[in-house]
CSV table of C-alpha atoms in Angstrom, one decimal:
chain,number,residue,atom,x,y,z
A,7,MET,CA,90.9,58.0,101.3
A,8,ASP,CA,89.0,58.4,104.5
A,9,ALA,CA,86.2,61.1,104.7
A,10,THR,CA,87.2,64.4,105.9
A,11,LEU,CA,88.2,64.0,109.7
A,12,GLY,CA,86.6,65.9,112.4
A,13,PHE,CA,88.8,68.4,114.3
A,14,PRO,CA,89.3,66.3,117.5
A,15,ILE,CA,90.4,63.3,115.5
A,16,LEU,CA,92.9,65.4,113.5
A,17,VAL,CA,94.3,66.7,116.8
A,18,ILE,CA,94.6,63.5,118.2
A,19,LEU,CA,96.5,62.0,115.1
A,20,ILE,CA,99.0,65.0,115.2
A,21,ALA,CA,99.4,64.6,118.9
A,22,VAL,CA,100.3,60.8,118.2
A,23,ALA,CA,102.9,61.9,115.6
A,24,LEU,CA,104.5,64.3,118.1
A,25,LEU,CA,104.6,61.5,120.7
A,26,PHE,CA,106.6,59.6,118.1
A,27,ASP,CA,109.0,62.5,117.7
A,28,PHE,CA,109.4,62.8,121.3
A,29,LEU,CA,110.1,59.2,121.7
A,30,ASN,CA,112.5,59.6,118.8
A,31,GLY,CA,114.4,62.1,120.7
A,32,VAL,CA,114.5,59.9,123.9
A,33,HIS,CA,115.6,57.0,121.8
A,34,ASP,CA,118.1,58.7,119.7
A,35,ALA,CA,119.7,61.0,122.3
A,36,ALA,CA,122.4,58.6,122.5
A,37,ASN,CA,123.4,59.6,118.8
A,38,SER,CA,124.1,63.1,119.8
A,39,ILE,CA,125.6,62.7,123.4
A,40,ALA,CA,127.0,59.2,123.6
A,41,THR,CA,130.5,60.1,122.4
A,42,ILE,CA,130.9,63.4,124.5
A,43,VAL,CA,129.6,61.7,127.6
A,44,SER,CA,131.8,58.6,127.2
A,45,THR,CA,135.0,60.6,126.7
A,46,ARG,CA,133.9,62.6,129.9
A,47,VAL,CA,134.0,66.0,128.0
A,48,LEU,CA,130.4,66.8,129.4
A,49,ARG,CA,128.4,65.4,132.2
A,50,PRO,CA,125.3,63.8,130.9
A,51,GLN,CA,122.8,66.1,132.5
A,52,PHE,CA,124.7,69.0,130.6
A,53,ALA,CA,125.2,67.0,127.4
A,54,VAL,CA,121.5,66.5,126.9
A,55,PHE,CA,120.8,70.3,127.3
A,56,TRP,CA,123.5,70.9,124.7
A,57,ALA,CA,122.2,68.4,122.3
A,58,ALA,CA,118.5,69.5,122.7
A,59,PHE,CA,119.4,73.1,121.9
A,60,PHE,CA,121.0,72.2,118.6
A,61,ASN,CA,118.1,69.7,117.9
A,62,PHE,CA,115.8,72.5,118.1
A,63,ILE,CA,117.6,75.1,116.1
A,64,ALA,CA,118.3,72.8,113.1
A,65,PHE,CA,115.4,74.2,111.2
A,66,MET,CA,117.2,77.5,110.7
A,67,VAL,CA,120.0,75.7,108.9
A,68,PHE,CA,118.3,73.1,106.6
A,69,GLY,CA,115.6,73.3,104.2
A,70,LEU,CA,112.6,70.8,104.2
A,71,HIS,CA,114.0,68.4,101.7
A,72,VAL,CA,113.6,65.4,103.9
A,73,ALA,CA,110.1,66.3,105.2
A,74,ASN,CA,109.0,66.6,101.5
A,75,THR,CA,110.7,63.0,100.7
A,76,ILE,CA,108.5,61.5,103.8
A,77,GLY,CA,105.6,63.3,102.8
A,78,THR,CA,105.6,62.4,98.9
A,79,GLY,CA,108.4,60.0,98.3
A,80,ILE,CA,107.7,56.8,100.2
A,81,ILE,CA,103.9,56.2,99.8
A,82,GLU,CA,101.8,57.9,97.2
A,83,PRO,CA,100.0,60.8,98.8
A,84,GLU,CA,96.7,59.6,97.3
A,85,VAL,CA,96.8,56.4,99.3
A,86,VAL,CA,97.6,58.1,102.6
A,87,ASP,CA,94.5,58.5,105.0
A,88,ALA,CA,94.2,58.9,108.8
A,89,THR,CA,94.1,54.9,109.2
A,90,VAL,CA,97.4,54.7,107.3
A,91,ILE,CA,99.2,57.4,109.3
A,92,PHE,CA,97.8,55.9,112.6
A,93,ALA,CA,99.0,52.4,111.6
A,94,ALA,CA,102.4,53.8,110.7
A,95,LEU,CA,103.0,55.8,113.9
A,96,VAL,CA,102.0,52.7,115.9
A,97,GLY,CA,104.3,50.5,113.9
A,98,ALA,CA,107.3,52.9,114.6
A,99,ILE,CA,106.5,53.7,118.2
A,100,VAL,CA,106.1,49.9,119.3
A,101,TRP,CA,109.5,49.1,117.5
A,102,ASN,CA,111.1,52.1,119.2
A,103,VAL,CA,109.8,51.1,122.6
A,104,ILE,CA,110.9,47.5,122.2
A,105,THR,CA,114.5,48.4,121.1
A,106,TRP,CA,114.8,51.1,123.8
A,107,ALA,CA,113.8,48.5,126.4
A,108,PHE,CA,116.6,46.3,125.3
A,109,GLY,CA,119.0,49.1,124.8
A,110,ILE,CA,119.4,48.3,120.9
A,111,PRO,CA,120.4,51.5,118.9
A,112,SER,CA,117.9,50.9,116.0
A,113,SER,CA,116.8,53.5,113.6
A,114,SER,CA,113.8,55.6,114.5
A,115,SER,CA,113.7,56.8,111.0
A,116,HIS,CA,113.6,53.4,109.4
A,117,ALA,CA,111.0,52.4,111.9
A,118,LEU,CA,108.8,55.3,110.7
A,119,ILE,CA,109.4,54.3,107.0
A,120,GLY,CA,108.7,50.7,107.6
A,121,GLY,CA,105.4,51.8,109.5
A,122,LEU,CA,104.4,54.0,106.3
A,123,VAL,CA,105.3,51.1,103.9
A,124,GLY,CA,103.2,48.7,106.1
A,125,GLY,CA,100.3,50.9,106.4
A,126,GLY,CA,100.2,51.9,102.8
A,127,MET,CA,100.7,48.6,101.4
A,128,ALA,CA,98.1,47.1,103.8
A,129,LYS,CA,95.7,49.5,102.1
A,130,ALA,CA,96.5,49.4,98.4
A,131,GLY,CA,99.3,46.7,98.1
A,132,VAL,CA,102.7,47.1,96.3
A,133,SER,CA,101.5,50.0,94.2
A,134,ALA,CA,101.1,52.2,97.2
A,135,ALA,CA,105.1,52.5,97.2
A,136,VAL,CA,106.9,55.3,95.5
A,137,TRP,CA,109.7,53.1,94.5
A,138,SER,CA,112.0,55.8,93.4
A,139,GLY,CA,112.1,57.4,96.9
A,140,LEU,CA,111.8,54.1,98.8
A,141,SER,CA,114.9,52.7,96.9
A,142,LYS,CA,117.0,55.8,97.6
A,143,THR,CA,116.0,55.4,101.3
A,144,LEU,CA,117.0,51.7,101.2
A,145,LEU,CA,120.2,52.5,99.5
A,146,ALA,CA,121.0,54.9,102.4
A,147,ILE,CA,120.7,52.1,105.0
A,148,VAL,CA,123.9,50.7,103.5
A,149,LEU,CA,125.7,53.9,102.5
A,150,SER,CA,125.3,56.1,105.6
A,151,PRO,CA,127.1,53.9,108.1
A,152,LEU,CA,129.7,53.0,105.6
A,153,ILE,CA,130.4,56.8,104.7
A,154,GLY,CA,130.3,57.5,108.4
A,155,PHE,CA,132.8,54.7,108.9
A,156,LEU,CA,135.1,55.9,106.1
A,157,LEU,CA,135.2,59.5,107.1
A,158,ALA,CA,135.9,58.8,110.6
A,159,LEU,CA,138.7,56.4,109.7
A,160,VAL,CA,140.2,59.1,107.4
A,161,LEU,CA,139.8,61.8,110.0
A,162,VAL,CA,141.6,59.8,112.6
A,163,ALA,CA,144.6,59.2,110.1
A,164,ILE,CA,144.8,62.9,109.5
A,165,VAL,CA,144.4,64.1,113.2
A,166,SER,CA,147.0,61.6,114.1
A,167,TRP,CA,149.3,62.8,111.5
A,168,LEU,CA,148.9,66.4,112.5
A,169,SER,CA,149.3,65.6,116.1
A,170,VAL,CA,152.5,63.4,115.9
A,171,ARG,CA,154.7,66.1,117.4
A,172,SER,CA,152.3,67.0,120.2
A,173,THR,CA,152.3,65.3,123.8
A,174,PRO,CA,149.3,63.1,124.6
A,175,PHE,CA,148.2,65.6,127.3
A,176,ALA,CA,148.1,68.5,124.7
A,177,VAL,CA,146.1,66.4,122.3
A,178,ASP,CA,143.7,65.2,124.8
A,179,ARG,CA,143.3,68.9,126.1
A,180,ALA,CA,142.7,70.3,122.6
A,181,PHE,CA,140.2,67.7,121.4
A,182,ARG,CA,138.1,68.1,124.7
A,183,VAL,CA,137.5,71.7,123.5
A,184,LEU,CA,137.0,70.7,119.9
A,185,GLN,CA,134.6,68.0,120.7
A,186,PHE,CA,132.0,70.8,121.7
A,187,ALA,CA,132.0,71.8,118.2
A,188,SER,CA,131.8,68.4,116.8
A,189,ALA,CA,129.1,67.4,119.1
A,190,SER,CA,127.1,70.6,118.2
A,191,LEU,CA,127.4,69.7,114.5
A,192,TYR,CA,126.1,66.3,115.0
A,193,SER,CA,123.2,67.4,117.0
A,194,LEU,CA,122.5,69.9,114.5
A,195,GLY,CA,122.5,67.4,111.7
A,196,HIS,CA,120.5,65.0,113.9
A,197,GLY,CA,117.7,67.5,114.5
A,198,GLY,CA,117.8,68.5,110.8
A,199,ASN,CA,117.4,65.0,109.6
A,200,ASP,CA,115.2,63.3,112.1
A,201,ALA,CA,112.6,66.0,113.1
A,202,GLN,CA,111.8,66.4,109.4
A,203,LYS,CA,110.4,63.0,109.1
A,204,THR,CA,107.6,63.7,111.6
A,205,MET,CA,107.1,67.0,109.6
A,206,GLY,CA,106.6,64.9,106.6
A,207,ILE,CA,104.0,62.6,108.4
A,208,ILE,CA,101.9,65.5,109.7
A,209,GLY,CA,102.3,67.3,106.4
A,210,VAL,CA,100.9,64.4,104.4
A,211,LEU,CA,98.2,64.0,107.0
A,212,LEU,CA,97.0,67.5,106.5
A,213,TYR,CA,97.5,67.3,102.7
A,214,SER,CA,95.3,64.2,102.7
A,215,GLN,CA,92.6,66.1,104.6
A,216,GLY,CA,92.6,69.2,102.1
A,217,HIS,CA,94.1,71.6,104.8
A,218,LEU,CA,97.3,72.4,102.5
A,219,GLY,CA,95.4,73.3,99.2
A,220,GLU,CA,96.5,71.9,96.0
A,221,GLU,CA,100.3,71.7,96.7
A,222,PHE,CA,102.0,69.6,99.5
A,223,SER,CA,104.0,72.0,101.8
A,224,ILE,CA,105.0,72.1,105.6
A,225,PRO,CA,103.4,74.8,107.6
A,226,PHE,CA,105.8,76.7,110.0
A,227,TRP,CA,103.8,75.7,113.0
A,228,VAL,CA,104.4,72.0,112.3
A,229,VAL,CA,108.4,72.8,111.9
A,230,LEU,CA,108.3,74.5,115.4
A,231,ALA,CA,106.2,71.7,116.9
A,232,CYS,CA,108.3,68.9,115.6
A,233,GLN,CA,111.8,70.4,116.6
A,234,ALA,CA,110.6,71.2,119.9
A,235,ALA,CA,109.1,67.7,120.5
A,236,MET,CA,112.4,65.9,119.5
A,237,ALA,CA,114.2,68.5,121.7
A,238,LEU,CA,112.3,67.6,124.8
A,239,GLY,CA,112.8,63.9,124.1
A,240,THR,CA,116.6,64.5,123.7
A,241,LEU,CA,116.2,66.2,127.3
A,242,MET,CA,115.0,62.9,128.6
A,243,GLY,CA,118.1,61.1,127.5
A,244,GLY,CA,118.0,57.3,126.4
A,245,TRP,CA,120.5,56.2,129.0
A,246,ARG,CA,120.4,52.6,128.2
A,247,ILE,CA,121.3,53.2,124.4
A,248,VAL,CA,123.9,55.8,125.3
A,249,ARG,CA,125.9,52.9,127.3
A,250,THR,CA,125.7,50.8,124.4
A,251,MET,CA,126.9,53.5,121.9
A,252,GLY,CA,129.5,55.2,124.0
A,253,LEU,CA,131.0,52.3,125.9
A,254,ARG,CA,130.0,48.8,124.6
A,255,ILE,CA,131.2,49.2,121.0
A,256,THR,CA,134.7,50.6,121.7
A,257,LYS,CA,136.7,52.7,124.3
A,258,LEU,CA,136.8,56.4,123.0
A,259,THR,CA,139.2,59.1,123.5
A,260,PRO,CA,138.3,62.9,123.0
A,261,MET,CA,140.3,62.7,119.7
A,262,GLN,CA,138.4,59.8,118.7
A,263,GLY,CA,135.1,61.2,119.7
A,264,PHE,CA,135.8,64.3,117.6
A,265,CYS,CA,136.5,62.3,114.6
A,266,ALA,CA,133.4,60.1,115.1
A,267,GLU,CA,131.1,63.0,115.5
A,268,THR,CA,132.7,65.1,112.7
A,269,GLY,CA,132.5,62.2,110.2
A,270,GLY,CA,128.9,61.4,111.1
A,271,ALA,CA,127.9,65.2,111.2
A,272,ALA,CA,129.3,65.4,107.5
A,273,THR,CA,127.2,62.5,106.4
A,274,LEU,CA,124.0,64.0,107.9
A,275,PHE,CA,124.6,67.4,106.4
A,276,VAL,CA,125.0,66.1,102.9
A,277,ALA,CA,122.1,63.6,103.2
A,278,THR,CA,119.7,66.4,104.8
A,279,PHE,CA,120.5,68.7,102.0
A,280,LEU,CA,119.8,65.9,99.4
A,281,GLY,CA,116.5,65.2,100.9
A,282,VAL,CA,117.6,61.5,101.9
A,283,PRO,CA,116.1,60.4,105.2
A,284,VAL,CA,119.1,58.4,106.6
A,285,SER,CA,119.5,56.8,110.0
A,286,THR,CA,121.4,59.0,112.4
A,287,THR,CA,121.8,55.9,114.7
A,288,GLN,CA,123.5,54.0,111.9
A,289,THR,CA,125.6,56.9,110.9
A,290,ILE,CA,127.2,57.6,114.2
A,291,THR,CA,127.5,53.8,114.8
A,292,GLY,CA,129.4,53.5,111.6
A,293,ALA,CA,131.7,56.3,112.7
A,294,ILE,CA,132.3,54.9,116.3
A,295,VAL,CA,133.3,51.6,114.6
A,296,GLY,CA,135.6,53.4,112.3
A,297,VAL,CA,137.5,55.3,114.9
A,298,GLY,CA,138.0,52.0,116.9
A,299,ALA,CA,139.0,50.1,113.8
A,300,ALA,CA,141.6,52.9,113.2
A,301,ARG,CA,143.2,52.0,116.4
A,302,ARG,CA,143.1,48.4,115.8
A,303,VAL,CA,140.6,45.9,114.5
A,304,SER,CA,140.3,43.9,117.9
A,305,ALA,CA,139.5,47.5,119.7
A,306,VAL,CA,135.9,47.1,118.2
A,307,ARG,CA,133.6,44.7,120.1
A,308,TRP,CA,132.3,43.0,117.0
A,309,ASN,CA,129.7,40.8,118.8
A,310,VAL,CA,128.0,44.2,119.9
A,311,ALA,CA,128.3,45.6,116.5
A,312,SER,CA,126.7,42.7,114.8
A,313,SER,CA,123.9,42.7,117.2
A,314,ILE,CA,123.2,46.3,116.1
A,315,VAL,CA,123.3,45.3,112.4
A,316,TYR,CA,120.7,42.7,113.0
A,317,ALA,CA,118.4,45.4,114.6
A,318,TRP,CA,119.0,47.6,111.5
A,319,VAL,CA,118.0,44.8,109.1
A,320,THR,CA,114.8,43.9,111.1
A,321,THR,CA,113.7,47.4,111.7
A,322,ILE,CA,111.8,48.3,108.5
A,323,PRO,CA,110.1,44.6,108.1
A,324,ALA,CA,109.2,44.5,112.0
A,325,ALA,CA,107.7,48.1,111.9
A,326,ALA,CA,106.0,47.4,108.6
A,327,ALA,CA,104.5,44.1,110.0
A,328,VAL,CA,103.2,45.9,113.1
A,329,ALA,CA,101.6,48.8,111.0
A,330,ALA,CA,99.9,46.3,108.7
A,331,VAL,CA,98.3,44.4,111.4
A,332,THR,CA,97.3,47.8,113.2
A,333,TYR,CA,95.7,48.8,109.8
A,334,TRP,CA,93.7,45.7,109.4
A,335,ALA,CA,92.7,45.7,113.0
A,336,VAL,CA,91.3,49.2,112.7
A,337,VAL,CA,89.5,48.4,109.5
A,338,LEU,CA,87.8,45.4,110.9
A,339,LEU,CA,86.8,47.3,114.0
A,340,ARG,CA,85.1,49.8,112.2
């Protein structure tokens, strides 16, 4: 572990972590607002305020289980030092910027996990990984979009059956109202799961420097700072990714938007309470594909969906590679 850092260096590292959290909000704003914008229930400028508010208050609803997983369940805390944290953040930020520039809805969560793995293994080899926590996270890569897909598919079937005697106009009007609730729940789940990942990074940094005592914990000021940074990022709105998520995968109606958001929110709520750092991007994408496939298989633009899957597969190794190179570069420049 590095020697105890000076206060200015510690502040800079925390600022870089909050920058990642801010960029996470920018990158993942589409997760919260794409469906409600594409169905024209809310204008984009109002949708980002709506999502940002629920992103911020998420800490009032959820515990800090995901933050604890990131802090102690991906890389052994004893391996973590300032260089590992810096390398992890650089790996995650670089990959986020690249995918944002191309409008690809990749996972900020998995970019951060990849960065941690790359930085940790560059320092201590494969023994740096906490394989129980890491395997749970890797399993979630497959399960979270699949569960989002299945829940959205089932919800479309149930809602269609319940609405069979209603006119299309009445159904559309009712789900325009209900989509406010479903979008709120999804934004709440997004803020609850994603902001906690940066909390875990800052927490393990403070722990590695002896600022938390003998037991790992997340100070309340870290909770507030991370939720605020993510909410501010969401206010910026990742419009390129909004277009991909809301318009290019499939055409959505308010009823389908409600089902996608509700299925995605349910998945995030369960994962967050279990402490599993899932990808909110993958979850909502799986749900959107589910509602499109419920209408008909050809309603989904599978070429767009497949390109998103390629980004998912490459995110962890790409971010890990950037982090490892960054770690070695810092070590050589000392």
